Amino acid sequence: MRTMLTPRSVDLSITNRCNLNCTYCYHFESKGNSGRDLPTEDWLHFFEELNRCAVIDVTLAGGEPFLRKDFRELIDGIVKNKMRYSILTNGTLVIEEMAAYIASTKRCNSVQVSIDGSWPGPHDAFRGEGNFERAVAGLQRLKAQGIPMTVRVTIHRHNVDDLEAIARFLLEEIGLPSFSTNSAGYVGQCRSHSEDVQLTIEERTRAMETLLLLNEHYNGRISAAAGPLAEAKHWLEMETARRDGDESHADCGQLRSCGGVFSKMAVRADGEMVPCSQMSHIELGRINQVDLKETWQHHPELLRLRERRTISLADFEFCKDCPYIPYCRGNCPALAYTLTGEENHPSPDACLKRFLEAGGRLPERRNQPQQDCC
Amino acid sequence: MPSSQALIANPLIVLREEFDDWAILFDPDTSHSYGLNPVSVFIYKRLDGKHSFEEIVSELRSECQNAPDDAETDVQQFLDDLLAKGLAGHAAQQR
């Protein structure tokens, strides 16, 4: 298996702190919430190593990255070290001055704001009162500066019937070129509130149907790497392949998802390197103490995760007698870990066979516009 | 480019080596990237303001046993392309 000499991108949780406490936050109640934030100089020193490794871009996340008082200084360090950056934010702390500063760097790939409704009710239900208005105001400030923006809609039980209005609000009223969706997954704080937050089988079926229709209506401006829209598209392909008796699809039949460990890694707020911010329990060593390139190329845990794509799905009892094996990649290792205790296991949450056995139905096949998917 | 004048790689551009001696040049200000084959990487790494055109071609010939007879033309075209794209420039003259 070919691996890049160094990661192309690195996700940085620059703070554990957040001004919100969203019910389904993946960060809190995970190993990623590691208590201590690194001081400015440690991050700046690490950015120099990223430059030496020719890392192209970083994603700044948290916690809430706009809480860092040294946020400008960190961005300056990224720019000085010849990288570009993206930001994941709840949007509530974006002030005009900071938006203007981000625009002035000309190195920002995008700012992703989380918005979960077309009106305060569905958004504030899990993110706290007043935060819909604050997030939308933050989004408008970014837009006014011409910063590339995107919105991530996390689908849950309180907004699953608001999807049409959400699409109209974001694409028509706000005027975004596109937005992305996922759904609240069984990670972090969501594990303690699963019944209130996570979609039932019936709601999941409805969300898939609605999102396919909306995506067709808006000509592919809704994307998804996970959640109901991604599942609808992928599962329809799998079902068609099974029905037609297709041979195995390329890159299927083994634990091929996801490819992140071949191009990306992450760093927790305390400076511990991890394979992915969703797999913050796998500790690879501290930045500025261990060599990034050496870790990337030789750490046994990263090698183990990369080897996962050689593991056949047919070897799992979980997949026994499944007709979809030739068309399946096993899905997210982080979700597999939270649900089974093993990263190198198929994820039960994204299993088509299980979904159908639980009473789920696939939507009608539609001609979907092309878009990126993991 | 006068053949004796040394070129220097644009210091704002990132040379990112990924697999098997192949690489990309990445411009963080524009997001543009350009693929380099192993021979191009060999040449690009010698754009240090000290190697003349003749020296680069000479090193290339000694490193690559099957270098074609018209290698100079190919190297010149590559360097002209880098100059045109702003990925390299002429080294400042010492006074």
Short mmCIF file of N, CA and C in Angstrom, two decimals, chain B:
data_model
loop_
_atom_site.label_atom_id
_atom_site.label_comp_id
_atom_site.label_asym_id
_atom_site.label_seq_id
_atom_site.Cartn_x
_atom_site.Cartn_y
_atom_site.Cartn_z
N MET B 1 15.95 32.63 -21.17
CA MET B 1 16.91 32.75 -20.05
C MET B 1 18.33 32.61 -20.57
N PRO B 2 19.21 33.53 -20.26
CA PRO B 2 20.61 33.32 -20.63
C PRO B 2 21.11 32.04 -19.98
N SER B 3 21.79 31.20 -20.74
CA SER B 3 22.09 29.86 -20.23
C SER B 3 22.95 29.88 -18.97
N SER B 4 23.75 30.90 -18.78
CA SER B 4 24.65 30.90 -17.62
C SER B 4 23.99 31.46 -16.36
N GLN B 5 22.82 32.12 -16.52
CA GLN B 5 22.21 32.77 -15.36
C GLN B 5 21.43 31.78 -14.52
N ALA B 6 21.76 31.71 -13.23
CA ALA B 6 21.13 30.73 -12.34
C ALA B 6 19.71 31.16 -11.98
N LEU B 7 18.85 30.20 -11.89
CA LEU B 7 17.48 30.47 -11.45
C LEU B 7 17.32 30.08 -9.98
N ILE B 8 16.31 30.65 -9.37
CA ILE B 8 16.02 30.31 -7.98
C ILE B 8 14.54 29.98 -7.87
N ALA B 9 14.24 28.91 -7.13
CA ALA B 9 12.84 28.53 -6.94
C ALA B 9 12.12 29.61 -6.14
N ASN B 10 10.89 29.87 -6.49
CA ASN B 10 10.10 30.86 -5.75
C ASN B 10 9.95 30.39 -4.29
N PRO B 11 10.47 31.13 -3.33
CA PRO B 11 10.44 30.66 -1.94
C PRO B 11 9.03 30.61 -1.34
N LEU B 12 8.05 31.19 -2.02
CA LEU B 12 6.68 31.16 -1.51
C LEU B 12 5.93 29.90 -1.96
N ILE B 13 6.56 29.13 -2.82
CA ILE B 13 5.93 27.92 -3.36
C ILE B 13 6.38 26.70 -2.56
N VAL B 14 5.46 25.79 -2.31
CA VAL B 14 5.76 24.58 -1.55
C VAL B 14 6.05 23.42 -2.51
N LEU B 15 7.21 22.80 -2.33
CA LEU B 15 7.51 21.56 -3.06
C LEU B 15 7.11 20.41 -2.16
N ARG B 16 6.08 19.69 -2.57
CA ARG B 16 5.58 18.59 -1.75
C ARG B 16 5.82 17.26 -2.45
N GLU B 17 6.76 16.49 -1.89
CA GLU B 17 7.07 15.18 -2.46
C GLU B 17 6.11 14.16 -1.85
N GLU B 18 5.42 13.43 -2.72
CA GLU B 18 4.39 12.52 -2.18
C GLU B 18 4.74 11.05 -2.35
N PHE B 19 4.86 10.58 -3.59
CA PHE B 19 5.11 9.16 -3.83
C PHE B 19 6.26 9.00 -4.83
N ASP B 20 7.15 8.06 -4.58
CA ASP B 20 8.08 7.56 -5.60
C ASP B 20 8.77 8.68 -6.38
N ASP B 21 9.25 9.68 -5.71
CA ASP B 21 10.00 10.79 -6.33
C ASP B 21 9.12 11.75 -7.14
N TRP B 22 7.83 11.49 -7.20
CA TRP B 22 6.95 12.47 -7.83
C TRP B 22 6.59 13.53 -6.79
N ALA B 23 6.15 14.68 -7.27
CA ALA B 23 5.87 15.77 -6.32
C ALA B 23 4.85 16.73 -6.90
N ILE B 24 4.38 17.61 -6.06
CA ILE B 24 3.56 18.72 -6.57
C ILE B 24 4.17 20.04 -6.08
N LEU B 25 4.02 21.05 -6.91
CA LEU B 25 4.33 22.41 -6.47
C LEU B 25 3.01 23.05 -6.10
N PHE B 26 2.95 23.61 -4.92
CA PHE B 26 1.68 24.17 -4.44
C PHE B 26 1.87 25.65 -4.11
N ASP B 27 0.97 26.45 -4.64
CA ASP B 27 1.00 27.88 -4.34
C ASP B 27 -0.07 28.18 -3.29
N PRO B 28 0.31 28.43 -2.04
CA PRO B 28 -0.70 28.61 -0.99
C PRO B 28 -1.56 29.87 -1.18
N ASP B 29 -1.06 30.82 -1.95
CA ASP B 29 -1.85 32.03 -2.15
C ASP B 29 -2.98 31.85 -3.15
N THR B 30 -2.77 30.95 -4.10
CA THR B 30 -3.80 30.76 -5.14
C THR B 30 -4.47 29.40 -5.06
N SER B 31 -3.89 28.47 -4.30
CA SER B 31 -4.35 27.07 -4.25
C SER B 31 -3.98 26.29 -5.50
N HIS B 32 -3.30 26.89 -6.44
CA HIS B 32 -2.95 26.16 -7.65
C HIS B 32 -1.85 25.15 -7.34
N SER B 33 -1.92 24.01 -7.98
CA SER B 33 -0.86 23.03 -7.81
C SER B 33 -0.46 22.47 -9.17
N TYR B 34 0.80 22.04 -9.26
CA TYR B 34 1.36 21.56 -10.52
C TYR B 34 2.10 20.26 -10.24
N GLY B 35 1.81 19.24 -11.01
CA GLY B 35 2.48 17.95 -10.82
C GLY B 35 3.89 17.97 -11.41
N LEU B 36 4.84 17.35 -10.71
CA LEU B 36 6.21 17.24 -11.21
C LEU B 36 6.59 15.77 -11.29
N ASN B 37 7.17 15.37 -12.45
CA ASN B 37 7.71 14.01 -12.52
C ASN B 37 9.10 13.99 -11.87
N PRO B 38 9.68 12.81 -11.68
CA PRO B 38 10.95 12.74 -10.95
C PRO B 38 12.06 13.59 -11.56
N VAL B 39 12.13 13.67 -12.88
CA VAL B 39 13.18 14.49 -13.50
C VAL B 39 12.95 15.97 -13.19
N SER B 40 11.69 16.38 -13.24
CA SER B 40 11.38 17.78 -12.92
C SER B 40 11.73 18.10 -11.48
N VAL B 41 11.47 17.13 -10.59
CA VAL B 41 11.82 17.34 -9.17
C VAL B 41 13.34 17.50 -9.03
N PHE B 42 14.08 16.67 -9.76
CA PHE B 42 15.55 16.73 -9.74
C PHE B 42 16.01 18.14 -10.13
N ILE B 43 15.42 18.65 -11.18
CA ILE B 43 15.82 19.98 -11.67
C ILE B 43 15.39 21.06 -10.66
N TYR B 44 14.13 20.95 -10.20
CA TYR B 44 13.59 22.00 -9.32
C TYR B 44 14.44 22.15 -8.05
N LYS B 45 14.92 21.01 -7.55
CA LYS B 45 15.72 21.05 -6.32
C LYS B 45 17.07 21.74 -6.53
N ARG B 46 17.46 21.93 -7.77
CA ARG B 46 18.73 22.59 -8.05
C ARG B 46 18.55 24.05 -8.40
N LEU B 47 17.35 24.55 -8.29
CA LEU B 47 17.12 25.99 -8.55
C LEU B 47 17.38 26.76 -7.26
N ASP B 48 18.65 26.86 -6.94
CA ASP B 48 19.06 27.46 -5.67
C ASP B 48 19.82 28.76 -5.87
N GLY B 49 19.82 29.25 -7.11
CA GLY B 49 20.55 30.48 -7.38
C GLY B 49 22.03 30.25 -7.58
N LYS B 50 22.46 29.02 -7.46
CA LYS B 50 23.90 28.71 -7.61
C LYS B 50 24.16 27.82 -8.83
N HIS B 51 23.24 26.91 -9.10
CA HIS B 51 23.43 26.01 -10.24
C HIS B 51 23.10 26.74 -11.55
N SER B 52 24.05 26.74 -12.47
CA SER B 52 23.77 27.29 -13.80
C SER B 52 23.00 26.25 -14.61
N PHE B 53 22.46 26.71 -15.72
CA PHE B 53 21.75 25.80 -16.63
C PHE B 53 22.65 24.64 -17.03
N GLU B 54 23.89 24.97 -17.39
CA GLU B 54 24.81 23.93 -17.84
C GLU B 54 25.08 22.91 -16.73
N GLU B 55 25.21 23.40 -15.52
CA GLU B 55 25.48 22.49 -14.39
C GLU B 55 24.29 21.57 -14.14
N ILE B 56 23.11 22.12 -14.24
CA ILE B 56 21.91 21.28 -14.02
C ILE B 56 21.85 20.17 -15.08
N VAL B 57 22.05 20.56 -16.32
CA VAL B 57 22.00 19.55 -17.40
C VAL B 57 23.10 18.51 -17.21
N SER B 58 24.28 18.96 -16.83
CA SER B 58 25.40 18.05 -16.61
C SER B 58 25.08 17.05 -15.49
N GLU B 59 24.54 17.55 -14.40
CA GLU B 59 24.19 16.66 -13.27
C GLU B 59 23.08 15.69 -13.68
N LEU B 60 22.15 16.20 -14.47
CA LEU B 60 21.05 15.35 -14.93
C LEU B 60 21.60 14.21 -15.79
N ARG B 61 22.52 14.54 -16.68
CA ARG B 61 23.10 13.52 -17.56
C ARG B 61 23.88 12.48 -16.77
N SER B 62 24.56 12.92 -15.73
CA SER B 62 25.35 11.94 -14.95
C SER B 62 24.44 11.08 -14.07
N GLU B 63 23.29 11.65 -13.68
CA GLU B 63 22.36 10.91 -12.81
C GLU B 63 21.47 9.97 -13.63
N CYS B 64 21.05 10.44 -14.81
CA CYS B 64 20.13 9.66 -15.65
C CYS B 64 20.91 9.12 -16.85
N GLN B 65 21.16 7.85 -16.86
CA GLN B 65 22.01 7.29 -17.91
C GLN B 65 21.35 7.33 -19.28
N ASN B 66 20.04 7.34 -19.30
CA ASN B 66 19.35 7.31 -20.60
C ASN B 66 18.80 8.68 -20.99
N ALA B 67 19.45 9.73 -20.54
CA ALA B 67 18.97 11.07 -20.89
C ALA B 67 19.04 11.25 -22.41
N PRO B 68 18.00 11.79 -23.02
CA PRO B 68 18.00 11.92 -24.48
C PRO B 68 19.03 12.97 -24.95
N ASP B 69 19.36 12.90 -26.24
CA ASP B 69 20.34 13.84 -26.79
C ASP B 69 19.89 15.28 -26.66
N ASP B 70 18.57 15.49 -26.79
CA ASP B 70 18.07 16.87 -26.73
C ASP B 70 17.55 17.22 -25.33
N ALA B 71 18.17 16.67 -24.30
CA ALA B 71 17.75 16.95 -22.92
C ALA B 71 17.78 18.45 -22.62
N GLU B 72 18.77 19.14 -23.21
CA GLU B 72 18.87 20.59 -22.96
C GLU B 72 17.57 21.30 -23.34
N THR B 73 17.01 20.89 -24.46
CA THR B 73 15.78 21.53 -24.94
C THR B 73 14.64 21.31 -23.95
N ASP B 74 14.53 20.06 -23.47
CA ASP B 74 13.46 19.75 -22.51
C ASP B 74 13.65 20.51 -21.20
N VAL B 75 14.89 20.58 -20.73
CA VAL B 75 15.16 21.31 -19.48
C VAL B 75 14.83 22.79 -19.67
N GLN B 76 15.24 23.32 -20.83
CA GLN B 76 14.98 24.74 -21.10
C GLN B 76 13.48 25.02 -21.13
N GLN B 77 12.73 24.11 -21.76
CA GLN B 77 11.26 24.31 -21.82
C GLN B 77 10.65 24.26 -20.42
N PHE B 78 11.14 23.34 -19.62
CA PHE B 78 10.62 23.23 -18.25
C PHE B 78 10.91 24.51 -17.46
N LEU B 79 12.15 25.01 -17.58
CA LEU B 79 12.52 26.22 -16.84
C LEU B 79 11.73 27.44 -17.34
N ASP B 80 11.53 27.49 -18.64
CA ASP B 80 10.73 28.60 -19.19
C ASP B 80 9.30 28.56 -18.66
N ASP B 81 8.79 27.34 -18.53
CA ASP B 81 7.44 27.17 -18.01
C ASP B 81 7.36 27.63 -16.54
N LEU B 82 8.36 27.24 -15.77
CA LEU B 82 8.39 27.67 -14.36
C LEU B 82 8.44 29.20 -14.27
N LEU B 83 9.27 29.81 -15.11
CA LEU B 83 9.39 31.27 -15.11
C LEU B 83 8.06 31.92 -15.46
N ALA B 84 7.43 31.37 -16.50
CA ALA B 84 6.16 31.95 -16.96
C ALA B 84 5.08 31.86 -15.89
N LYS B 85 5.13 30.81 -15.11
CA LYS B 85 4.10 30.62 -14.07
C LYS B 85 4.50 31.28 -12.74
N GLY B 86 5.65 31.88 -12.69
CA GLY B 86 6.09 32.53 -11.45
C GLY B 86 6.56 31.56 -10.39
N LEU B 87 6.87 30.34 -10.80
CA LEU B 87 7.30 29.32 -9.84
C LEU B 87 8.81 29.38 -9.62
N ALA B 88 9.49 30.12 -10.45
CA ALA B 88 10.93 30.33 -10.28
C ALA B 88 11.25 31.72 -10.85
N GLY B 89 12.40 32.23 -10.49
CA GLY B 89 12.81 33.55 -10.98
C GLY B 89 14.31 33.62 -11.06
N HIS B 90 14.80 34.75 -11.59
CA HIS B 90 16.25 34.94 -11.66
C HIS B 90 16.77 35.37 -10.30
N ALA B 91 17.88 34.78 -9.92
CA ALA B 91 18.49 35.16 -8.65
C ALA B 91 18.99 36.60 -8.74
N ALA B 92 18.82 37.35 -7.63
CA ALA B 92 19.29 38.74 -7.61
C ALA B 92 20.81 38.77 -7.79
N GLN B 93 21.27 39.74 -8.59
CA GLN B 93 22.72 39.86 -8.81
C GLN B 93 23.41 40.39 -7.55
N GLN B 94 24.55 39.80 -7.19
CA GLN B 94 25.35 40.31 -6.06
C GLN B 94 26.11 41.55 -6.51
N ARG B 95 26.13 42.59 -5.67
CA ARG B 95 26.91 43.79 -6.01
C ARG B 95 28.25 43.77 -5.30
#
